[in-house]
Amino acid sequence: MKFFAYAAASLAALAATSASADTLVDNVQGIAIDENGKVDRFTGLWIDDDGRILQVLDAGDRRPAEVDHRVDGDGRFVIPGLIDSHLHVMGIGFGALTLDLSDTNSLEEAQAKIAAYAAEYPGRPWIIGRGWNQVKWGLGRFPTAAELDAAVSDRPVWLERVDGHAGWANTAALKAAGIDESSVSPDGGRIERLPGSRKPSGIFVDAASSLVQRVVPEPTPADRDLALQKAQDILLSYGITTGADMGTSIEDWQAFRRAGDIGTLRMRIISYASGTEQMELIGGPGPSAWLYDDRLRLNGVKLYLDGALGSRGAWLKEDYADEAGNKGLPLQSPTRLRNLMSRAALDNFQLAIHAIGDAANAEVLNAIGELAPTYGGDRRWRIEHAQIVDTSDLAKFGEHGIIASMQPVHQTSDRIMAEARLDEPRLEGAYAWQTILQTGGQLAFGSDAPVESPNPFPGLAAAISRTDANGEPFGGWRAEERVSREQALKGFTSDGAYAAFAEGRFGKLVPGERADFIVIDRDPMIASPSDLYETTVLETWVGGLRVFSKESQ
């Protein structure tokens, strides 16, 4: 009942502000990036009754004599609405509604939080959550089922690692899933065992997670609707007006459609289906039309080729520096990868392929090189993450204008771990943003939320400095790979639109495009990286409507 009351209230609020009327937002310090990659400053936006920009106004320009609504910007800073090119919308929503361990700094702290959560919700048959990180805890190994039992033993517990590439189960969950010494690791996955035995430790990496996930109760449609509204609340509060949802299921898509139908889809979602089967269920013969005034579209399909560095599932050409004999986990054979890519390309679905390790990136780059002559036209091949690339492979990004969809905060979050997992030669191609641009490749920036916070301003700060929130390391980590402020802002705006075939619709503050913009408390073109980390979003506008206000919140 609470959700339906919330949805009704949201719909009423939108309806109250969506009557046809033009709007002048004036007296602002506006910042945009022009066609030449230079800063363009303006002082006002005239928006038509369809939510598109009629005119971008400079200080000396004549203002319209009559408009339906005038908004005084009080001299505050305005930039284009930010586009997160890689996130997980429902993961953000469910992460906010379930147990979140991302703020824990030790195993003991996590155990205490898990126990407290279980005590708070005694009626829940399963304890579900995410966000643990054994690297951050300084544990030096994965946690075990027994350590989870110490927190909760009376019912199943299933907790996803912060990167979503491993899961942690207690003994009750192992029993519910029928997991024992005889269980076999599936292709593309690994059941971790206790040292010196075949007894499952409680950790399941990549594809092995499905062995437990299949018995975890599925969310109801009402649960999904609530998670979507929560995700929108969070994203809009951070100035994210558009998100590329990586791994949309048919159930997710139906939640997006329900919100669109009743008028509670307040941001733009560009979906990439979770595999080719979901792609066919959602899109049928091809990508969907743009729906709900450009608020929703199925663009393509998300494929996985490897796992993550944190769980040592990223596929490397050589062994991990800190684990001999382990090169990670390729999740597709070369033949199957090309078959899946061909299946999507035949019906003009855009491909977005997860590749983190240097072997995985090499495989995707080679596959694109082989398939591009067959599937011509404007494909905009995407590689998601592109974190570790052999320096000999970097130039291939430019051969077909490949889009590297990258998350600047991964560089700052993963730096110490990457230095442990990889040797010096492999680090030369790590998070190589500037080199990819110089080869002729394209960049699109995002957060990978809920793996990282969806707040885009730490991403902008990391992109221009290669330093974390504490300014470490001094001078930036491999600072030659940082990008300019203009490139960083483009990466979170117009380049994100281009990466999703949305240019001309939104992403720039120019006449004819949707009036998506945010009001912030500082100038991102002059703020120091440490100040940029602290940026506050005051208002968020989508299609000429104010959909978030910090003051009214």
Coordinates of C-alpha atoms in Angstrom, one line a residue, residues 2 20 32 170 208 262 280-281 291 298 317 450 517 549:
K2 CA 2.8 2.4 0.8
S20 CA 1.7 23.0 -21.6
A32 CA 28.1 23.9 -21.7
N170 CA 25.7 -19.0 4.9
A208 CA 28.6 -20.1 -10.0
I262 CA 1.3 6.2 -15.2
E280 CA 14.4 -10.9 -27.9
L281 CA 11.7 -10.9 -25.2
L291 CA 9.0 6.0 -25.6
L298 CA 15.8 -0.5 -25.5
K317 CA 46.6 -13.1 -20.6
P450 CA 25.5 0.4 -7.2
F517 CA 19.9 20.4 -16.9
S549 CA 14.9 20.3 -5.5

